[in-house]
Coordinates of C-alpha atoms in Angstrom, one line a residue:
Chain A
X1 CA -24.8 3.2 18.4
X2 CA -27.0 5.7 19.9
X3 CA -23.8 8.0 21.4
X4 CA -22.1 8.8 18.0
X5 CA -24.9 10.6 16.9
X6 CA -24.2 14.6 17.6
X7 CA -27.0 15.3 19.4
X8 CA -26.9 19.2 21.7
X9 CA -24.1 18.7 23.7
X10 CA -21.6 17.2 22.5
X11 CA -21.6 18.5 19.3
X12 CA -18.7 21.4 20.0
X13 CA -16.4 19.4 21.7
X14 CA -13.2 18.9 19.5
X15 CA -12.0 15.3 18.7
X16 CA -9.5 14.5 21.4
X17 CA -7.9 11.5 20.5
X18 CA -7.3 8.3 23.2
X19 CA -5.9 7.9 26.4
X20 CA -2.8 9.6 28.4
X21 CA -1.3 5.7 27.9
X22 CA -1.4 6.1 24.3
X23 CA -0.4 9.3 24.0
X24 CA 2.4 8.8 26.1
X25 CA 3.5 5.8 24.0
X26 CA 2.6 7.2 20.8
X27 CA 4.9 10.3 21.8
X28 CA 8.3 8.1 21.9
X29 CA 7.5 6.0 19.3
X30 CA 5.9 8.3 16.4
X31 CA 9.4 10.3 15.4
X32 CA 10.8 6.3 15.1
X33 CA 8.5 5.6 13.0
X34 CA 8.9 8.3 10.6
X35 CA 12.6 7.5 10.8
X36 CA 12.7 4.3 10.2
X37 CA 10.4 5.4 7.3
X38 CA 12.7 8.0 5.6
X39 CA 15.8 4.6 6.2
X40 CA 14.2 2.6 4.3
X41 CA 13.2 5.4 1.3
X42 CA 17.0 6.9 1.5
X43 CA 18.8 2.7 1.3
X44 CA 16.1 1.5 -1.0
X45 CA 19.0 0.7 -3.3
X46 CA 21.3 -1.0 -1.3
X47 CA 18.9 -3.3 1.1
X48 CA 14.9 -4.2 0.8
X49 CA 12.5 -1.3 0.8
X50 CA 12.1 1.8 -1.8
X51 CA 9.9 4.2 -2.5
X52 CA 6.5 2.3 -2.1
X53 CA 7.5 0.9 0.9
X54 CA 9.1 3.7 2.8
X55 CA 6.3 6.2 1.9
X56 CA 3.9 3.9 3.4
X57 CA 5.5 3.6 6.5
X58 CA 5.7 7.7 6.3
X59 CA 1.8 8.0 5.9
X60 CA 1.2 5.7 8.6
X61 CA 3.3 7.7 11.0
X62 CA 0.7 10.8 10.4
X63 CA -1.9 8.6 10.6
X64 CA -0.9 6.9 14.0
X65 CA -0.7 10.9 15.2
X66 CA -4.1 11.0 14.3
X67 CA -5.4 8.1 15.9
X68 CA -3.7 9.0 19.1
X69 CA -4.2 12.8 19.2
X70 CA -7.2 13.2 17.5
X71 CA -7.8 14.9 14.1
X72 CA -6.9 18.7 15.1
X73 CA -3.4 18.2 16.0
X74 CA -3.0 16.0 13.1
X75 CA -4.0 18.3 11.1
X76 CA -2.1 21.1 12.2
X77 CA 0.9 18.9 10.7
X78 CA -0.4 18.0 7.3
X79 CA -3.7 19.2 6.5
X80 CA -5.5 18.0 2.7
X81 CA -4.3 20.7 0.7
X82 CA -0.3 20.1 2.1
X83 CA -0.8 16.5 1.4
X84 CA -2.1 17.3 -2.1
X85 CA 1.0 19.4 -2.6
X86 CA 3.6 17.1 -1.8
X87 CA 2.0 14.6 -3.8
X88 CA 2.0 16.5 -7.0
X89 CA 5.3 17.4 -6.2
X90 CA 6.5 14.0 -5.9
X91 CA 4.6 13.4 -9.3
X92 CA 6.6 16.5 -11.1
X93 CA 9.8 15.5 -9.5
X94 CA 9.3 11.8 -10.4
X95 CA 8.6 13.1 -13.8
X96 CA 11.3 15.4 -15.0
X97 CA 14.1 13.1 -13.4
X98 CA 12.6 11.0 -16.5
X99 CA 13.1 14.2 -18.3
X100 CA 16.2 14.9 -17.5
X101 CA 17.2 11.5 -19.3
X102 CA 17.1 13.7 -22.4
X103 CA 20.2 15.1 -21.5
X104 CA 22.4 11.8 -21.8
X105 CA 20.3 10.3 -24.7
X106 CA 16.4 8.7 -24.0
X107 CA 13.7 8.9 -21.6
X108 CA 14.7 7.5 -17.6
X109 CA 18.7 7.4 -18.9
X110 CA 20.0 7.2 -15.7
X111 CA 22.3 10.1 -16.4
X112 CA 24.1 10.7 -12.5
X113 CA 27.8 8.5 -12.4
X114 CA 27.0 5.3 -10.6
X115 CA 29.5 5.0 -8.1
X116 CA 30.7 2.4 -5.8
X117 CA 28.1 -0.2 -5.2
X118 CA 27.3 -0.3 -1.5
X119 CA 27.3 3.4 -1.0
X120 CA 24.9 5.8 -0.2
X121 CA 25.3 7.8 -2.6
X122 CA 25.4 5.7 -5.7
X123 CA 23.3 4.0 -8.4
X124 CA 22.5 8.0 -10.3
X125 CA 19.4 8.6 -10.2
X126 CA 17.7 5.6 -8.8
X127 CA 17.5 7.4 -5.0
X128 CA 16.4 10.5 -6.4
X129 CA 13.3 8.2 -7.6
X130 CA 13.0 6.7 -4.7
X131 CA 12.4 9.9 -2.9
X132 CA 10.1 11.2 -5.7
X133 CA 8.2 8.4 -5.1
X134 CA 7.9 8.2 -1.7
X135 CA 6.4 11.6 -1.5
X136 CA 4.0 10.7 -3.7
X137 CA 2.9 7.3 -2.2
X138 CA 2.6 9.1 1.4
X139 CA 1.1 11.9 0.7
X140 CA -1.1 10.4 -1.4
X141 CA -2.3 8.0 1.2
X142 CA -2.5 10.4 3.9
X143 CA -4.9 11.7 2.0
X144 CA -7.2 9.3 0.6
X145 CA -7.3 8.0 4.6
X146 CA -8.1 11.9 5.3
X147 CA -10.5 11.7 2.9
X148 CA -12.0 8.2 3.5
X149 CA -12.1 9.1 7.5
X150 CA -12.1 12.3 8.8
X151 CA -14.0 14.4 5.9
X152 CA -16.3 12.1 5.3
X153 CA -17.4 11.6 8.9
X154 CA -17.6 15.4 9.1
X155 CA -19.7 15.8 6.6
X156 CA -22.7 13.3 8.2
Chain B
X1 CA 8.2 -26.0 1.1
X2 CA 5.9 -27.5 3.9
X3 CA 5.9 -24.1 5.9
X4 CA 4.6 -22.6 3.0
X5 CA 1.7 -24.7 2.3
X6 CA 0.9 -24.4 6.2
X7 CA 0.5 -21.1 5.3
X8 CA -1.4 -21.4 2.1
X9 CA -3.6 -23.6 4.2
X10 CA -4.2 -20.5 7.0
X11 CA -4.7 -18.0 4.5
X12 CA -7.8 -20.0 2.9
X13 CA -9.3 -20.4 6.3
X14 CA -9.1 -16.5 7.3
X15 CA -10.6 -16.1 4.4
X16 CA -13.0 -18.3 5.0
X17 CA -13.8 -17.2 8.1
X18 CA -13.6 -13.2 6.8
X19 CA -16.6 -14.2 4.0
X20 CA -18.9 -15.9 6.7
X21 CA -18.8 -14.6 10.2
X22 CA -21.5 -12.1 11.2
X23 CA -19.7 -9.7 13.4
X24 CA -17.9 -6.8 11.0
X25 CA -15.0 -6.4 13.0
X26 CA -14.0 -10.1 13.2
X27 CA -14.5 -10.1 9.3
X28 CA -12.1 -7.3 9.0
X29 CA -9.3 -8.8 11.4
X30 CA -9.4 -11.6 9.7
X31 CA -8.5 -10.2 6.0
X32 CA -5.7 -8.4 7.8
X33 CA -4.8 -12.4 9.1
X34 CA -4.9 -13.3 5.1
X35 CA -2.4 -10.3 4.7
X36 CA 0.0 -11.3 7.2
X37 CA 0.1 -15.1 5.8
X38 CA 0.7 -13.4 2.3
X39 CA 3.6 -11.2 3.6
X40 CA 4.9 -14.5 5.3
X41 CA 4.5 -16.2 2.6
X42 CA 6.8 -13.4 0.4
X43 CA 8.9 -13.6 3.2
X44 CA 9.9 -17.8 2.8
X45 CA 9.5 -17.2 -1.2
X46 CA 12.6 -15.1 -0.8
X47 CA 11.1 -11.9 -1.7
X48 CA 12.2 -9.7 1.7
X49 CA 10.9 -6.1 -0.7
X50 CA 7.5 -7.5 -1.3
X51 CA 7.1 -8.6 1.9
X52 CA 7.7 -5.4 3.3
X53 CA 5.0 -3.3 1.0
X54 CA 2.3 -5.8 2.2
X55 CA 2.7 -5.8 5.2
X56 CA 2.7 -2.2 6.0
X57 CA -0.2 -1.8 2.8
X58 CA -2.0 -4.2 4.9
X59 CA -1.9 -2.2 8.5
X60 CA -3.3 1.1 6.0
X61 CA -5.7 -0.9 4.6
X62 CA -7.1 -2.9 8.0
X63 CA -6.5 0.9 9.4
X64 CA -8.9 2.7 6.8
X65 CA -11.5 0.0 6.9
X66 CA -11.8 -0.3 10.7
X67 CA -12.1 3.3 10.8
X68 CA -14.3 3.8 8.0
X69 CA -16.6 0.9 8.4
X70 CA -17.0 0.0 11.7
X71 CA -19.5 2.3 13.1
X72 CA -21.6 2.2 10.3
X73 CA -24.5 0.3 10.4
X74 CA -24.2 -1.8 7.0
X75 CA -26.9 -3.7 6.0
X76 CA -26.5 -7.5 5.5
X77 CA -27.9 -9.5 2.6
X78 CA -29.4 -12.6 4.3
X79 CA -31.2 -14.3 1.4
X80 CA -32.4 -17.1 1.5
X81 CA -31.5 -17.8 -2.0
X82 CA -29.1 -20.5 -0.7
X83 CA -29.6 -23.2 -3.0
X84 CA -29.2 -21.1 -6.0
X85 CA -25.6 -20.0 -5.1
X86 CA -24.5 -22.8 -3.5
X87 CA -25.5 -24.5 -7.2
X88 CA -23.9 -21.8 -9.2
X89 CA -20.8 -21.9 -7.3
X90 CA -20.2 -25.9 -7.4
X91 CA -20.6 -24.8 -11.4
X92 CA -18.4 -22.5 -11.8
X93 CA -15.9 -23.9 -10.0
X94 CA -16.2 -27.1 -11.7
X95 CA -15.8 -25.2 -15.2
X96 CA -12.5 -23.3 -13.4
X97 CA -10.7 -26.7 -12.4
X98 CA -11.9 -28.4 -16.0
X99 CA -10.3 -25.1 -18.1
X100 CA -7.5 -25.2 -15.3
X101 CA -6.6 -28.8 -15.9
X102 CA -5.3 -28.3 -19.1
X103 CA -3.5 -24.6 -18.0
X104 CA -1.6 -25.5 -15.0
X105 CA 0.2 -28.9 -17.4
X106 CA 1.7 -26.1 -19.6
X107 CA 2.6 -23.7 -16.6
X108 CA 6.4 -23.6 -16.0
X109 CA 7.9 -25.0 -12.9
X110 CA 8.6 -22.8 -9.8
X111 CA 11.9 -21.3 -10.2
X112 CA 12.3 -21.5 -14.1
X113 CA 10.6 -18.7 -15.7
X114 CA 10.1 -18.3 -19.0
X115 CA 11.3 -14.9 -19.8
X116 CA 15.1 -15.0 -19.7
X117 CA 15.4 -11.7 -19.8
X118 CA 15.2 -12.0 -15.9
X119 CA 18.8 -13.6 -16.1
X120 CA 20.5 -10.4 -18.0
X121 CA 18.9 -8.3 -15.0
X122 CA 20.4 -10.9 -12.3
X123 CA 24.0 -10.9 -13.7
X124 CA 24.5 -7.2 -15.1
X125 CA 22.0 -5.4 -13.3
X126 CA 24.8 -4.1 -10.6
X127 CA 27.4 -3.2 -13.2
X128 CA 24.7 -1.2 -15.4
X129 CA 23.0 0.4 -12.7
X130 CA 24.9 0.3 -9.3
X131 CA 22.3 -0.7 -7.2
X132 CA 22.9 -3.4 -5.3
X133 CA 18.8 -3.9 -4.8
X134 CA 17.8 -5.8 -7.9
X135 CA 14.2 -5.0 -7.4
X136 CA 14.8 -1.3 -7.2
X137 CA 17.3 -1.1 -10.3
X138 CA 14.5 -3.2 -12.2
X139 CA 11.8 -0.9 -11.1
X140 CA 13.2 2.0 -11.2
X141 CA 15.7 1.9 -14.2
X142 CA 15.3 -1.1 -16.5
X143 CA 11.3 -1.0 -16.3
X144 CA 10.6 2.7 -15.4
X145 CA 8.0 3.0 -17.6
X146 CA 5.8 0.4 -15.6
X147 CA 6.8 2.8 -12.4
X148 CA 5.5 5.9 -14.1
X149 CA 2.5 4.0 -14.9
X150 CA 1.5 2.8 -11.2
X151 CA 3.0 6.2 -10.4
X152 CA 0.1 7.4 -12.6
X153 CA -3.1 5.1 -11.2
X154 CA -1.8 6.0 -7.8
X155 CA -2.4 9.8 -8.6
X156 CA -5.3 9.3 -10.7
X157 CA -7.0 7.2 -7.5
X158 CA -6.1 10.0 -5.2
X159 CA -7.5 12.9 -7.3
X160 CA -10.8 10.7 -7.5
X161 CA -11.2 9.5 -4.0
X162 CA -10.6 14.0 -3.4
X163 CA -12.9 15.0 -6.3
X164 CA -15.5 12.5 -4.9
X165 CA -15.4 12.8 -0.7
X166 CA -15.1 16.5 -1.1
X167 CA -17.0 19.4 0.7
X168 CA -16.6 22.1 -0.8
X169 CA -18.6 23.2 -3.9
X170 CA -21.0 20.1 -3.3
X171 CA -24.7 20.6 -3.4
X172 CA -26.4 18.5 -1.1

């Protein structure tokens, strides 16, 4: 327990991550991750998933960059005040789809034509939710784990 | 239904095991084996979407708290006020199972809820929304209001846990 505390020499050297095997791994498998993350938001009403879900899996993509790579090159991709952004984004977007209800008659009217079950692009406004809410679930998470783990432990 | 109650079973002894082992990492591992049970447990109770959120809320959660509370020295309370709590808990547990005696007679068998509005939702919900996920045309058209409202904690958690762990403007 002694070696975490910053004593005189190591207290300017930047947080580099893990090992080259981790890396290397982390590398191939990081961009899959996301994908798989932004599948599962975008068919979230034609097969399991959604919103909740699929952001989930998006925050844990960042934060599986920042275990391997360290906290710098993480957060050269989505620092605090990005992931504050997207959130409220996610929150206004989530919001005035409700809005827009107005237009066809009462709050949340799901005012987009349904299409064909099965498709992509059907079920009105029910993706568009989806996405709203994923961006708000995964940037929100990304950073109450920034928050929980890397500014806090900067701070001691 | 045997699988399930092996499970049930498994889950109870992780958390046994996460409540009284010493070492703070094996506690932690084993609430993430009590989430994976759960998720399994979703998983044979037909539920493929819930399964999914707990599982991957579980890896964030075993994530933030190996991260955040492993290299921290934590104090442990070691009292030896044994008999006391051992006595309390026999108590209370004998008033849960005398109160849940009479609840559990009333509850409604597995399978046969008591809201039927669940059975509208199961055969229009395709036609009126066009999803073909029932859980996301319930959560995100027929109940929308409940999503706005988790949608609404969730932000309200975030802002706190920022407003709270900040650095700047904080006077130490």
């Amino acid at each position: 327990m002694n070696s975490l505390k910053p004593k005189n020499l190591n207290t300017l050297k930047p947080d580099k991550g893990m090992t080259l095997i981790v890396k290397t791994i982390t590398r191939l498998t990081v961009g899959l991750i996301l994908l798989y993350g932004i599948y599962i938001v975008l068919h979230g009403h034609i097969s399991p998933g959604g919103g909740f879900a699929g952001g989930v899996i998006i925050a844990l993509s960042f934060v599986h960059l920042m275990l391997a790579f360290g906290k710098d090159f993480a957060l050269k991709k989505l620092n605090d005040v990005k992931a504050s952004f997207w959130e409220s984004l996610g929150a206004i977007m989530f919001l005035s789809i409700a809005l827009l209800g107005f237009l066809g008659g009462y709050f949340f009217f799901n005012f987009i034509i349904k299409g064909r079950p099965f498709n992509l692009f059907s079920a009105g406004i029910i993706p568009l939710c989806n996405i709203a809410i994923c961006l708000k679930v995964g940037a929100g998470l990304f950073a109450i784990f920034l928050a929980l783990v890397v500014l806090y432990k900067i701070e001691k | 239904m045997i699988e399930l109650n092996l499970i049930l079973i498994f889950m109870i002894l992780a958390a046994l095991v996460a409540v009284e082992i010493k070492d703070l990492l094996s506690s932690v591992v084993a609430v993430g084996a009590v989430g994976l049970g759960l998720s399994l447990a979703f998983l044979l109770l037909k539920a493929p979407d819930l399964a999914i959120t707990q599982l991957v809320v579980e890896i964030l959660c075993l994530i933030i708290l190996i991260r955040a509370t492993i290299k921290k020295d934590l104090p442990f309370s070691t009292s030896g006020r044994w008999l006391f709590n051992t006595i309390s808990t026999l108590i209370f547990m004998a008033i849960f199972l005398f109160f849940a005696y009479f609840a559990i007679k009333d509850l409604p068998k597995m399978g046969e809820p008591l809201i039927k509005v669940s059975k509208f939702y199961l055969e229009r919900g395709k036609d009126l929304t066009g999803a073909t996920n029932l859980v996301s045309s319930v959560i995100l058209d027929f109940r929308a209001y409940d999503t706005l409202g988790e949608a609404t904690v969730l932000f309200t958690a975030v802002i706190g846990v920022l407003a709270v762990l900040r650095k700047v403007g904080k006077i130490h």
